[in-house]
Structure formats: structure tokens, C-alpha cells
Amino acid sequence: MTFTFESIVQHLQLVGAYLGFSIAVLRLVRYKKNRVNVIYGVTFLSIGLFLALGFEASGSLPEPDVGMGSEYNLSLLYFGLVIFSCAIVRYLMRRSIGLNEVKSKEIGLCLTGTFGALFFLSLFFRNATAMNAAGNAICALITSYTLVEITTSIRTRKLPRVYFNLSLISFFMCLAVLLDLIGILRGDIRFRQISNFIPGLLLVYFHLLEIYYPMITDKKTIHSLSLTYKINRRQEAAAAETQAKSPRKKLEVSENKNLLKESDLSRIEERLKFFLEEKRYLDEELRLPDLAAYLGVSVHQASLYLNQYKNMSFTDFINQNRIEEAKRLILEETNRNLIDIGLECGFNSYSPFHRACIRFTGFSPKELRNMVLQK
């Protein structure tokens, strides 16, 4: 038995379809454990269906002279599934990085958008070739927007590098769509064949990613990221409002910065070194005025010093050092309860300890313990 490029690609596409159906069934069976599994199940089912529908079409290109018929209707159904999959994957990726809490209504929104796109395609593109090209263009628009949106959010919020795997997935989604579009426009079947087995590979990649980095879909981790994102948005809005009310703010900050530069920075840094050595940050009641008093400067100068020379806020500065202390305690006291460790490090409850772990390490306290002990 000889294997050609076409047969290998078709077999990989068929394997991808079976994998999509299998993962979909597994997710739907586990819906009681996590309601979001319903959305994941529907997504994987949709991917499996369009891979199965595209299996027969992978060996041919749409005929330019063929109008609205069975082939046209099949292509319309195919692109309906692809457009829906691209849209729902975007929502799931946004959920993974805490931009929104995906709920069951998102399926309805994606379905509404998909039907709108199908109506547009059927209304303005009356032959199979034009409809295939337009369908791919819509998918390319969704996937490219997803790539830019997810990557920008990860970079600006300084999330752990593991989240860039989502950018990689969205990139290959966009690549698959563009390859199919190029194949149609150039009349080259090889581009379409390569495009059709990429989704199957992405299913395998995501499945392995979820196994080795469960934080990608972990409900508690996502909730912490979402909460942090909302808090940051509120702080940014409050800062913008304050700036709008104070037109002289920039001038004052500039003057204060110059004033701070003229002060004895070496003395401040030396006092800060003692502050860290004495582990004063472990005090649960520690506030910015306490740090300012220890450094021998005003509250405004202490805040300005942290912002300008440490590139972080007072809260981030304290919590980052607390997390480093937590790592040390985890390593030295392996059997100690994580809640006790969090309390000893200065967190007043487990919740802020969990949020700080996610922010500065990308892992939940439990995952951080496993990682530290493995090293």
C-alpha cells in the first residue's frame, strides 16, 4: 500500500474529525462538573462536523460555474460550522485570560452571528466559488481579530508565557483559513488539503496543553484573572477621571519626580533593603504610610519612588515579596497547609493569596506548591 500526500492529509483530517467528536462527547458527559463543558462540547462537536463535511471536498475545488445547488448548500453548511467554531473559540479564549465569563448565552450570540453571516453569503454570493472565498474571508477576519485581541491582552497585562499558546492556536486558525482561501483563488488543491488537516492538529495541541497546563481552563484561575482584570479596569477609569479633574496633575508629578531625584536616593534604597531583610512586608496591617515612615519620606514620595524606580505599585511590591516568602515556606515546610502559609506571609485570607499567586507566578497556590517541590 502506497501513501501519497493527498491520502496522508485526508487520513489526518479524518482522525481530526473523530478526535473532535470524541472530545465533544467527553466534555458533554462531564457537564455537571463544570457547566462550561457544554460550550466546549458544542465547540468540539462543531469542529468535528466541519472536518467530516470537508473530508469529501478536500480532494476538489468548487466549480466557478456551479450555481445554487446541492454542492452550494453543502458548502454553505460547512462554512456555517466553521464561522460558528471561530466565533465560539474566540469567546473561550477570552474566558481563559479572564476578559469575560463565558455563559450559555454565548452559544446563542454566536449562532445569531453565524446565521447572519450565512444570510449575507447566500444573498450576495450565488455560486460556490464566490461563496467559498467570501466564507473564508469572514473566518479570516474573525481569527485575525482574535489573534490581535488575545496577544495584545496577554502582553499588556503581563500574563504568564503559557498563555501565548492561545495566540499560537489563533495564529494557526488564521493560517488554515488563509491557506484555504489562497487555494481557491489560485486553483491549487494542495493549499486546501494542508488547510484541512490543521484543525485536527490544533485539537491535539489544545488537548495536550490542557493536560500539562490545566490553569488554561481551570475555573478558579480564570475567576481570579477575571477579577484582577475588572479591578484594573476600575482603577484605570478612576485614574482617568482624576486626571480629567486635575489639569495640573502632569506638571505636579514632574515637579515631584524632580524633587525625588534631588533627594538622597541611596538612603531610601538602603532603608528599603533593611525593610526587606527584616521582612516587614509580612505584617498584615502594613500600609503605604507605614512604609513611608520607615523610609523617612512622605507618602507621596514613597509612592512615587515605587512607581518610578521599581515600576510597580505599593500593593504589587508588597505582594510580590510575600509570594517569594511563600515559595520559601513551601520548600522548607512541605507538609504545611497552604492557607496557613498564606496567612503567615501577610495575606488576611486565602482569596488574596490565590489572586497574588496567579498574578505573579501564573499558578494557583496548589500548582505553585507542586512546581516548587518538583524543582
mmCIF file of C-alpha atoms in Angstrom:
data_model
loop_
_atom_site.group_PDB
_atom_site.id
_atom_site.type_symbol
_atom_site.label_atom_id
_atom_site.label_comp_id
_atom_site.label_asym_id
_atom_site.label_seq_id
_atom_site.Cartn_x
_atom_site.Cartn_y
_atom_site.Cartn_z
ATOM 1 C CA MET A 1 0.000 0.000 0.000
ATOM 2 C CA THR A 2 1.470 3.346 -1.085
ATOM 3 C CA PHE A 3 0.830 6.595 0.716
ATOM 4 C CA THR A 4 0.539 9.781 -1.285
ATOM 5 C CA PHE A 5 0.494 13.311 0.074
ATOM 6 C CA GLU A 6 -3.236 13.529 -0.599
ATOM 7 C CA SER A 7 -4.047 10.282 1.207
ATOM 8 C CA ILE A 8 -1.936 11.211 4.251
ATOM 9 C CA VAL A 9 -3.640 14.595 4.517
ATOM 10 C CA GLN A 10 -7.102 13.035 4.172
ATOM 11 C CA HIS A 11 -6.350 10.458 6.867
ATOM 12 C CA LEU A 12 -5.119 13.185 9.213
ATOM 13 C CA GLN A 13 -8.294 15.153 8.538
ATOM 14 C CA LEU A 14 -10.427 12.091 9.285
ATOM 15 C CA VAL A 15 -8.520 11.483 12.525
ATOM 16 C CA GLY A 16 -9.160 15.127 13.456
ATOM 17 C CA ALA A 17 -12.901 14.651 12.880
ATOM 18 C CA TYR A 18 -13.003 11.540 15.087
ATOM 19 C CA LEU A 19 -10.971 13.337 17.757
ATOM 20 C CA GLY A 20 -13.356 16.294 17.672
ATOM 21 C CA PHE A 21 -16.368 14.022 18.180
ATOM 22 C CA SER A 22 -14.613 12.070 20.970
ATOM 23 C CA ILE A 23 -13.583 15.156 22.952
ATOM 24 C CA ALA A 24 -17.054 16.651 22.444
ATOM 25 C CA VAL A 25 -18.731 13.570 23.929
ATOM 26 C CA LEU A 26 -16.274 13.558 26.841
ATOM 27 C CA ARG A 27 -16.986 17.232 27.585
ATOM 28 C CA LEU A 28 -20.748 16.871 27.360
ATOM 29 C CA VAL A 29 -20.698 13.865 29.710
ATOM 30 C CA ARG A 30 -18.795 15.967 32.284
ATOM 31 C CA TYR A 31 -21.119 18.975 32.089
ATOM 32 C CA LYS A 32 -22.287 18.541 35.707
ATOM 33 C CA LYS A 33 -18.740 19.029 36.970
ATOM 34 C CA ASN A 34 -18.399 22.310 35.092
ATOM 35 C CA ARG A 35 -21.214 23.933 33.121
ATOM 36 C CA VAL A 36 -18.725 25.444 30.686
ATOM 37 C CA ASN A 37 -18.064 21.903 29.440
ATOM 38 C CA VAL A 38 -21.336 22.267 27.491
ATOM 39 C CA ILE A 39 -19.818 25.130 25.493
ATOM 40 C CA TYR A 40 -16.572 23.216 24.984
ATOM 41 C CA GLY A 41 -18.567 20.156 23.910
ATOM 42 C CA VAL A 42 -20.593 22.116 21.353
ATOM 43 C CA THR A 43 -17.392 23.717 20.045
ATOM 44 C CA PHE A 44 -15.563 20.411 19.546
ATOM 45 C CA LEU A 45 -18.685 18.875 18.016
ATOM 46 C CA SER A 46 -18.868 21.736 15.528
ATOM 47 C CA ILE A 47 -15.186 21.293 14.637
ATOM 48 C CA GLY A 48 -15.645 17.548 14.184
ATOM 49 C CA LEU A 49 -18.647 18.137 11.924
ATOM 50 C CA PHE A 50 -16.950 20.613 9.601
ATOM 51 C CA LEU A 51 -13.893 18.342 9.371
ATOM 52 C CA ALA A 52 -16.171 15.448 8.438
ATOM 53 C CA LEU A 53 -18.048 17.564 5.871
ATOM 54 C CA GLY A 54 -14.803 18.863 4.423
ATOM 55 C CA PHE A 55 -13.343 15.365 4.108
ATOM 56 C CA GLU A 56 -15.027 14.664 0.759
ATOM 57 C CA ALA A 57 -14.422 18.180 -0.540
ATOM 58 C CA SER A 58 -10.713 18.164 0.342
ATOM 59 C CA GLY A 59 -9.862 16.453 -2.926
ATOM 60 C CA SER A 60 -11.527 19.038 -5.159
ATOM 61 C CA LEU A 61 -12.111 22.752 -5.622
ATOM 62 C CA PRO A 62 -15.519 24.410 -6.067
ATOM 63 C CA GLU A 63 -16.560 24.839 -9.695
ATOM 64 C CA PRO A 64 -16.818 28.528 -10.673
ATOM 65 C CA ASP A 65 -19.793 27.934 -12.993
ATOM 66 C CA VAL A 66 -21.848 25.924 -10.495
ATOM 67 C CA GLY A 67 -24.752 27.925 -9.091
ATOM 68 C CA MET A 68 -27.017 27.302 -6.137
ATOM 69 C CA GLY A 69 -27.449 23.537 -5.832
ATOM 70 C CA SER A 70 -26.509 20.633 -3.601
ATOM 71 C CA GLU A 71 -22.794 21.495 -3.690
ATOM 72 C CA TYR A 72 -23.573 25.119 -2.859
ATOM 73 C CA ASN A 73 -25.835 24.148 0.056
ATOM 74 C CA LEU A 74 -23.206 21.755 1.409
ATOM 75 C CA SER A 75 -20.567 24.492 1.247
ATOM 76 C CA LEU A 76 -22.955 26.876 2.989
ATOM 77 C CA LEU A 77 -23.472 24.377 5.817
ATOM 78 C CA TYR A 78 -19.720 23.784 6.014
ATOM 79 C CA PHE A 79 -18.916 27.476 6.384
ATOM 80 C CA GLY A 80 -21.717 27.905 8.876
ATOM 81 C CA LEU A 81 -19.947 25.388 11.123
ATOM 82 C CA VAL A 82 -16.535 26.983 10.514
ATOM 83 C CA ILE A 83 -17.763 30.520 11.251
ATOM 84 C CA PHE A 84 -19.550 29.337 14.396
ATOM 85 C CA SER A 85 -16.410 27.476 15.557
ATOM 86 C CA CYS A 86 -14.195 30.534 15.010
ATOM 87 C CA ALA A 87 -16.622 32.753 16.926
ATOM 88 C CA ILE A 88 -17.100 30.442 19.916
ATOM 89 C CA VAL A 89 -13.342 29.720 20.131
ATOM 90 C CA ARG A 90 -12.784 33.475 20.455
ATOM 91 C CA TYR A 91 -15.162 33.614 23.436
ATOM 92 C CA LEU A 92 -13.453 30.617 25.062
ATOM 93 C CA MET A 93 -10.021 32.200 24.621
ATOM 94 C CA ARG A 94 -11.284 35.452 26.133
ATOM 95 C CA ARG A 95 -12.591 33.439 29.067
ATOM 96 C CA SER A 96 -9.226 31.684 29.559
ATOM 97 C CA ILE A 97 -7.431 35.005 30.057
ATOM 98 C CA GLY A 98 -10.201 36.489 32.197
ATOM 99 C CA LEU A 99 -11.630 39.016 29.733
ATOM 100 C CA ASN A 100 -15.148 37.711 30.185
ATOM 101 C CA GLU A 101 -17.130 35.000 31.917
ATOM 102 C CA VAL A 102 -18.486 32.802 29.126
ATOM 103 C CA LYS A 103 -22.029 31.612 29.783
ATOM 104 C CA SER A 104 -24.521 29.516 27.858
ATOM 105 C CA LYS A 105 -25.960 32.633 26.211
ATOM 106 C CA GLU A 106 -22.699 32.993 24.283
ATOM 107 C CA ILE A 107 -23.728 29.996 22.170
ATOM 108 C CA GLY A 108 -26.895 31.867 21.236
ATOM 109 C CA LEU A 109 -24.937 35.009 20.327
ATOM 110 C CA CYS A 110 -22.525 33.023 18.166
ATOM 111 C CA LEU A 111 -25.416 31.210 16.472
ATOM 112 C CA THR A 112 -27.135 34.524 15.752
ATOM 113 C CA GLY A 113 -23.956 35.926 14.224
ATOM 114 C CA THR A 114 -23.445 32.737 12.213
ATOM 115 C CA PHE A 115 -26.961 32.807 10.753
ATOM 116 C CA GLY A 116 -26.462 36.469 9.899
ATOM 117 C CA ALA A 117 -23.235 35.632 8.059
ATOM 118 C CA LEU A 118 -24.914 32.750 6.189
ATOM 119 C CA PHE A 119 -27.779 35.024 5.147
ATOM 120 C CA PHE A 120 -25.234 37.535 3.848
ATOM 121 C CA LEU A 121 -23.357 34.828 1.903
ATOM 122 C CA SER A 122 -26.485 33.337 0.338
ATOM 123 C CA LEU A 123 -27.834 36.773 -0.582
ATOM 124 C CA PHE A 124 -24.780 38.237 -2.311
ATOM 125 C CA PHE A 125 -22.747 35.224 -3.493
ATOM 126 C CA ARG A 126 -24.682 32.979 -5.845
ATOM 127 C CA ASN A 127 -22.029 30.487 -6.969
ATOM 128 C CA ALA A 128 -19.934 28.024 -4.984
ATOM 129 C CA THR A 129 -16.521 29.582 -5.698
ATOM 130 C CA ALA A 130 -17.520 33.113 -4.702
ATOM 131 C CA MET A 131 -19.322 31.852 -1.613
ATOM 132 C CA ASN A 132 -16.282 29.769 -0.537
ATOM 133 C CA ALA A 133 -13.973 32.749 -0.971
ATOM 134 C CA ALA A 134 -16.318 35.073 0.956
ATOM 135 C CA GLY A 135 -16.818 32.493 3.713
ATOM 136 C CA ASN A 136 -13.067 32.153 4.157
ATOM 137 C CA ALA A 137 -12.723 35.939 4.209
ATOM 138 C CA ILE A 138 -15.236 36.172 7.086
ATOM 139 C CA CYS A 139 -13.390 33.440 9.009
ATOM 140 C CA ALA A 140 -10.053 35.162 8.351
ATOM 141 C CA LEU A 141 -11.477 38.392 9.764
ATOM 142 C CA ILE A 142 -12.657 36.637 12.957
ATOM 143 C CA THR A 143 -9.438 34.654 13.522
ATOM 144 C CA SER A 144 -7.086 37.567 12.783
ATOM 145 C CA TYR A 145 -9.046 39.811 15.156
ATOM 146 C CA THR A 146 -8.877 37.056 17.792
ATOM 147 C CA LEU A 147 -5.106 36.765 17.321
ATOM 148 C CA VAL A 148 -4.545 40.504 17.780
ATOM 149 C CA GLU A 149 -7.008 40.807 20.678
ATOM 150 C CA ILE A 150 -5.669 37.846 22.673
ATOM 151 C CA THR A 151 -1.977 38.601 22.071
ATOM 152 C CA THR A 152 -2.372 42.287 22.943
ATOM 153 C CA SER A 153 -4.239 41.493 26.159
ATOM 154 C CA ILE A 154 -1.643 38.925 27.254
ATOM 155 C CA ARG A 155 1.231 41.343 26.621
ATOM 156 C CA THR A 156 -0.314 44.443 28.175
ATOM 157 C CA ARG A 157 -1.455 42.558 31.286
ATOM 158 C CA LYS A 158 1.889 40.695 31.523
ATOM 159 C CA LEU A 159 0.271 37.281 31.876
ATOM 160 C CA PRO A 160 2.482 34.161 32.155
ATOM 161 C CA ARG A 161 4.072 32.931 28.929
ATOM 162 C CA VAL A 162 1.935 29.811 28.882
ATOM 163 C CA TYR A 163 -0.989 31.941 27.714
ATOM 164 C CA PHE A 164 0.841 32.731 24.478
ATOM 165 C CA ASN A 165 -0.116 29.198 23.447
ATOM 166 C CA LEU A 166 -3.581 30.642 22.856
ATOM 167 C CA SER A 167 -2.031 33.170 20.476
ATOM 168 C CA LEU A 168 -0.284 30.313 18.700
ATOM 169 C CA ILE A 169 -3.565 28.435 18.294
ATOM 170 C CA SER A 170 -5.345 31.512 16.935
ATOM 171 C CA PHE A 171 -2.427 32.108 14.540
ATOM 172 C CA PHE A 172 -2.724 28.625 13.045
ATOM 173 C CA MET A 173 -6.502 29.006 12.851
ATOM 174 C CA CYS A 174 -5.964 32.142 10.798
ATOM 175 C CA LEU A 175 -3.302 30.383 8.711
ATOM 176 C CA ALA A 176 -5.627 27.466 7.926
ATOM 177 C CA VAL A 177 -8.351 29.816 6.704
ATOM 178 C CA LEU A 178 -5.928 31.854 4.594
ATOM 179 C CA LEU A 179 -4.454 28.710 3.009
ATOM 180 C CA ASP A 180 -7.929 27.561 2.003
ATOM 181 C CA LEU A 181 -8.665 30.999 0.551
ATOM 182 C CA ILE A 182 -5.375 31.009 -1.388
ATOM 183 C CA GLY A 183 -6.115 27.523 -2.708
ATOM 184 C CA ILE A 184 -9.499 28.670 -4.043
ATOM 185 C CA LEU A 185 -8.172 31.888 -5.596
ATOM 186 C CA ARG A 186 -5.176 30.178 -7.214
ATOM 187 C CA GLY A 187 -6.983 26.974 -8.090
ATOM 188 C CA ASP A 188 -4.362 24.904 -6.215
ATOM 189 C CA ILE A 189 -5.800 21.933 -4.326
ATOM 190 C CA ARG A 190 -2.645 21.473 -2.201
ATOM 191 C CA PHE A 191 -3.330 24.632 -0.194
ATOM 192 C CA ARG A 192 -6.831 23.392 0.633
ATOM 193 C CA GLN A 193 -5.504 19.962 1.653
ATOM 194 C CA ILE A 194 -2.931 21.465 4.023
ATOM 195 C CA SER A 195 -5.586 23.784 5.426
ATOM 196 C CA ASN A 196 -7.992 20.942 6.166
ATOM 197 C CA PHE A 197 -5.727 18.943 8.493
ATOM 198 C CA ILE A 198 -4.540 21.921 10.598
ATOM 199 C CA PRO A 199 -7.717 21.962 12.802
ATOM 200 C CA GLY A 200 -7.119 18.311 13.735
ATOM 201 C CA LEU A 201 -3.567 19.116 14.824
ATOM 202 C CA LEU A 202 -4.853 22.058 16.865
ATOM 203 C CA LEU A 203 -7.296 19.748 18.657
ATOM 204 C CA VAL A 204 -4.395 17.506 19.688
ATOM 205 C CA TYR A 205 -2.318 20.544 20.686
ATOM 206 C CA PHE A 206 -5.097 22.004 22.846
ATOM 207 C CA HIS A 207 -5.783 18.634 24.479
ATOM 208 C CA LEU A 208 -2.101 18.266 25.454
ATOM 209 C CA LEU A 209 -1.991 21.903 26.576
ATOM 210 C CA GLU A 210 -4.929 21.315 28.888
ATOM 211 C CA ILE A 211 -3.248 18.220 30.361
ATOM 212 C CA TYR A 212 0.123 19.850 31.091
ATOM 213 C CA TYR A 213 -1.194 23.355 31.874
ATOM 214 C CA PRO A 214 -4.653 22.890 33.442
ATOM 215 C CA MET A 215 -4.662 26.542 34.513
ATOM 216 C CA ILE A 216 -5.724 27.389 30.937
ATOM 217 C CA THR A 217 -9.232 26.091 31.647
ATOM 218 C CA ASP A 218 -9.217 25.979 35.466
ATOM 219 C CA LYS A 219 -12.342 27.673 36.822
ATOM 220 C CA LYS A 220 -10.687 29.223 39.909
ATOM 221 C CA THR A 221 -7.716 30.531 37.939
ATOM 222 C CA ILE A 222 -9.990 32.087 35.331
ATOM 223 C CA HIS A 223 -12.128 33.689 38.043
ATOM 224 C CA SER A 224 -9.016 35.217 39.647
ATOM 225 C CA LEU A 225 -7.809 36.577 36.295
ATOM 226 C CA SER A 226 -11.260 37.978 35.581
ATOM 227 C CA LEU A 227 -11.454 39.632 39.000
ATOM 228 C CA THR A 228 -7.978 41.141 38.602
ATOM 229 C CA TYR A 229 -8.890 42.436 35.151
ATOM 230 C CA LYS A 230 -12.072 44.093 36.459
ATOM 231 C CA ILE A 231 -10.185 45.694 39.358
ATOM 232 C CA ASN A 232 -7.531 47.063 36.996
ATOM 233 C CA ARG A 233 -10.194 48.459 34.681
ATOM 234 C CA ARG A 234 -11.857 50.237 37.593
ATOM 235 C CA GLN A 235 -8.525 51.645 38.749
ATOM 236 C CA GLU A 236 -7.756 52.885 35.234
ATOM 237 C CA ALA A 237 -11.185 54.506 34.997
ATOM 238 C CA ALA A 238 -10.721 56.158 38.392
ATOM 239 C CA ALA A 239 -7.263 57.392 37.391
ATOM 240 C CA ALA A 240 -8.606 58.808 34.126
ATOM 241 C CA GLU A 241 -11.393 60.591 35.994
ATOM 242 C CA THR A 242 -8.932 62.040 38.484
ATOM 243 C CA GLN A 243 -6.674 63.199 35.668
ATOM 244 C CA ALA A 244 -9.588 64.862 33.905
ATOM 245 C CA LYS A 245 -10.456 66.766 37.077
ATOM 246 C CA SER A 246 -6.853 67.822 37.665
ATOM 247 C CA PRO A 247 -5.339 69.514 34.569
ATOM 248 C CA ARG A 248 -2.224 70.418 36.538
ATOM 249 C CA LYS A 249 -1.530 66.832 37.577
ATOM 250 C CA LYS A 250 1.206 66.189 34.984
ATOM 251 C CA LEU A 251 3.081 69.320 35.997
ATOM 252 C CA GLU A 252 2.868 68.391 39.679
ATOM 253 C CA VAL A 253 4.085 64.835 39.039
ATOM 254 C CA SER A 254 7.012 66.177 37.031
ATOM 255 C CA GLU A 255 7.949 68.588 39.816
ATOM 256 C CA ASN A 256 7.656 65.856 42.465
ATOM 257 C CA LYS A 257 9.739 63.489 40.364
ATOM 258 C CA ASN A 258 12.491 66.086 40.086
ATOM 259 C CA LEU A 259 12.221 66.701 43.815
ATOM 260 C CA LEU A 260 12.618 62.986 44.490
ATOM 261 C CA LYS A 261 15.660 62.792 42.243
ATOM 262 C CA GLU A 262 17.288 65.552 44.230
ATOM 263 C CA SER A 263 16.741 63.688 47.477
ATOM 264 C CA ASP A 264 19.113 61.099 48.826
ATOM 265 C CA LEU A 265 18.010 58.047 46.811
ATOM 266 C CA SER A 266 20.830 55.918 48.168
ATOM 267 C CA ARG A 267 19.470 56.439 51.697
ATOM 268 C CA ILE A 268 15.983 55.389 50.596
ATOM 269 C CA GLU A 269 17.324 52.294 48.852
ATOM 270 C CA GLU A 270 19.396 51.371 51.891
ATOM 271 C CA ARG A 271 16.370 51.698 54.172
ATOM 272 C CA LEU A 272 14.311 49.649 51.720
ATOM 273 C CA LYS A 273 16.966 46.934 51.788
ATOM 274 C CA PHE A 274 16.669 46.741 55.589
ATOM 275 C CA PHE A 275 12.878 46.718 55.214
ATOM 276 C CA LEU A 276 13.096 43.605 53.036
ATOM 277 C CA GLU A 277 15.716 41.898 55.200
ATOM 278 C CA GLU A 278 13.544 42.375 58.278
ATOM 279 C CA LYS A 279 10.549 41.070 56.287
ATOM 280 C CA ARG A 280 8.335 43.925 57.369
ATOM 281 C CA TYR A 281 6.096 43.149 54.383
ATOM 282 C CA LEU A 282 4.754 40.124 56.297
ATOM 283 C CA ASP A 283 2.757 42.463 58.525
ATOM 284 C CA GLU A 284 -0.898 42.025 57.564
ATOM 285 C CA GLU A 285 -1.704 45.593 58.670
ATOM 286 C CA LEU A 286 1.106 47.179 56.632
ATOM 287 C CA ARG A 287 0.029 50.259 54.683
ATOM 288 C CA LEU A 288 1.789 52.771 52.443
ATOM 289 C CA PRO A 289 2.118 55.362 55.258
ATOM 290 C CA ASP A 290 3.940 52.718 57.336
ATOM 291 C CA LEU A 291 6.451 52.127 54.542
ATOM 292 C CA ALA A 292 6.885 55.880 54.027
ATOM 293 C CA ALA A 293 7.573 56.380 57.740
ATOM 294 C CA TYR A 294 10.147 53.563 57.680
ATOM 295 C CA LEU A 295 11.891 55.092 54.652
ATOM 296 C CA GLY A 296 11.767 58.560 56.191
ATOM 297 C CA VAL A 297 9.891 60.174 53.297
ATOM 298 C CA SER A 298 6.373 61.425 52.653
ATOM 299 C CA VAL A 299 3.614 59.090 51.496
ATOM 300 C CA HIS A 300 3.611 60.729 48.075
ATOM 301 C CA GLN A 301 7.386 60.365 47.732
ATOM 302 C CA ALA A 302 7.240 56.693 48.746
ATOM 303 C CA SER A 303 4.548 56.019 46.165
ATOM 304 C CA LEU A 304 6.461 57.979 43.532
ATOM 305 C CA TYR A 305 9.672 56.079 44.302
ATOM 306 C CA LEU A 306 7.973 52.695 43.837
ATOM 307 C CA ASN A 307 6.301 53.819 40.610
ATOM 308 C CA GLN A 308 9.353 55.465 39.049
ATOM 309 C CA TYR A 309 12.201 53.253 40.250
ATOM 310 C CA LYS A 310 10.533 49.889 40.927
ATOM 311 C CA ASN A 311 7.895 50.135 38.191
ATOM 312 C CA MET A 312 5.144 48.835 40.459
ATOM 313 C CA SER A 313 2.510 49.964 42.895
ATOM 314 C CA PHE A 314 2.791 49.597 46.663
ATOM 315 C CA THR A 315 0.352 46.654 46.647
ATOM 316 C CA ASP A 316 2.274 44.818 43.910
ATOM 317 C CA PHE A 317 5.597 45.473 45.646
ATOM 318 C CA ILE A 318 4.369 44.021 48.941
ATOM 319 C CA ASN A 319 2.504 41.064 47.420
ATOM 320 C CA GLN A 320 5.398 40.095 45.169
ATOM 321 C CA ASN A 321 7.708 39.798 48.167
ATOM 322 C CA ARG A 322 5.034 37.892 50.081
ATOM 323 C CA ILE A 323 4.793 35.356 47.252
ATOM 324 C CA GLU A 324 8.573 34.899 47.313
ATOM 325 C CA GLU A 325 8.323 34.213 51.040
ATOM 326 C CA ALA A 326 5.508 31.741 50.357
ATOM 327 C CA LYS A 327 7.775 29.863 47.926
ATOM 328 C CA ARG A 328 10.431 29.613 50.622
ATOM 329 C CA LEU A 329 7.955 28.303 53.206
ATOM 330 C CA ILE A 330 6.537 25.758 50.741
ATOM 331 C CA LEU A 331 10.037 24.423 50.141
ATOM 332 C CA GLU A 332 11.027 24.336 53.804
ATOM 333 C CA GLU A 333 7.718 23.157 55.310
ATOM 334 C CA THR A 334 6.412 20.709 52.718
ATOM 335 C CA ASN A 335 3.527 19.401 54.835
ATOM 336 C CA ARG A 336 2.196 22.753 55.927
ATOM 337 C CA ASN A 337 -1.301 23.870 54.945
ATOM 338 C CA LEU A 338 -1.398 26.417 52.112
ATOM 339 C CA ILE A 339 -3.903 28.576 53.984
ATOM 340 C CA ASP A 340 -1.523 28.820 56.956
ATOM 341 C CA ILE A 341 1.337 29.727 54.626
ATOM 342 C CA GLY A 342 -0.739 32.485 53.048
ATOM 343 C CA LEU A 343 -1.693 33.896 56.447
ATOM 344 C CA GLU A 344 1.902 33.832 57.677
ATOM 345 C CA CYS A 345 3.030 35.684 54.552
ATOM 346 C CA GLY A 346 0.725 38.608 55.368
ATOM 347 C CA PHE A 347 -2.423 37.804 53.405
ATOM 348 C CA ASN A 348 -5.559 38.196 55.513
ATOM 349 C CA SER A 349 -7.340 35.288 53.792
ATOM 350 C CA TYR A 350 -6.827 32.613 51.154
ATOM 351 C CA SER A 351 -8.547 34.617 48.404
ATOM 352 C CA PRO A 352 -5.960 37.451 48.099
ATOM 353 C CA PHE A 353 -3.202 34.830 48.438
ATOM 354 C CA HIS A 354 -4.699 32.937 45.480
ATOM 355 C CA ARG A 355 -5.012 36.121 43.377
ATOM 356 C CA ALA A 356 -1.430 37.164 44.123
ATOM 357 C CA CYS A 357 -0.146 33.699 43.170
ATOM 358 C CA ILE A 358 -1.933 33.899 39.832
ATOM 359 C CA ARG A 359 -0.697 37.435 39.179
ATOM 360 C CA PHE A 360 2.991 36.905 39.962
ATOM 361 C CA THR A 361 3.540 33.240 39.074
ATOM 362 C CA GLY A 362 0.693 32.289 36.755
ATOM 363 C CA PHE A 363 -0.183 29.362 39.028
ATOM 364 C CA SER A 364 -2.694 28.748 41.773
ATOM 365 C CA PRO A 365 -1.205 28.099 45.254
ATOM 366 C CA LYS A 366 -1.678 24.343 44.790
ATOM 367 C CA GLU A 367 0.007 24.384 41.375
ATOM 368 C CA LEU A 368 2.773 26.626 42.749
ATOM 369 C CA ARG A 369 3.458 24.126 45.528
ATOM 370 C CA ASN A 370 3.753 21.275 43.002
ATOM 371 C CA MET A 371 6.078 23.322 40.805
ATOM 372 C CA VAL A 372 8.326 24.424 43.691
ATOM 373 C CA LEU A 373 8.584 20.907 45.122
ATOM 374 C CA GLN A 374 9.387 19.421 41.710
ATOM 375 C CA LYS A 375 12.356 21.752 41.360
#
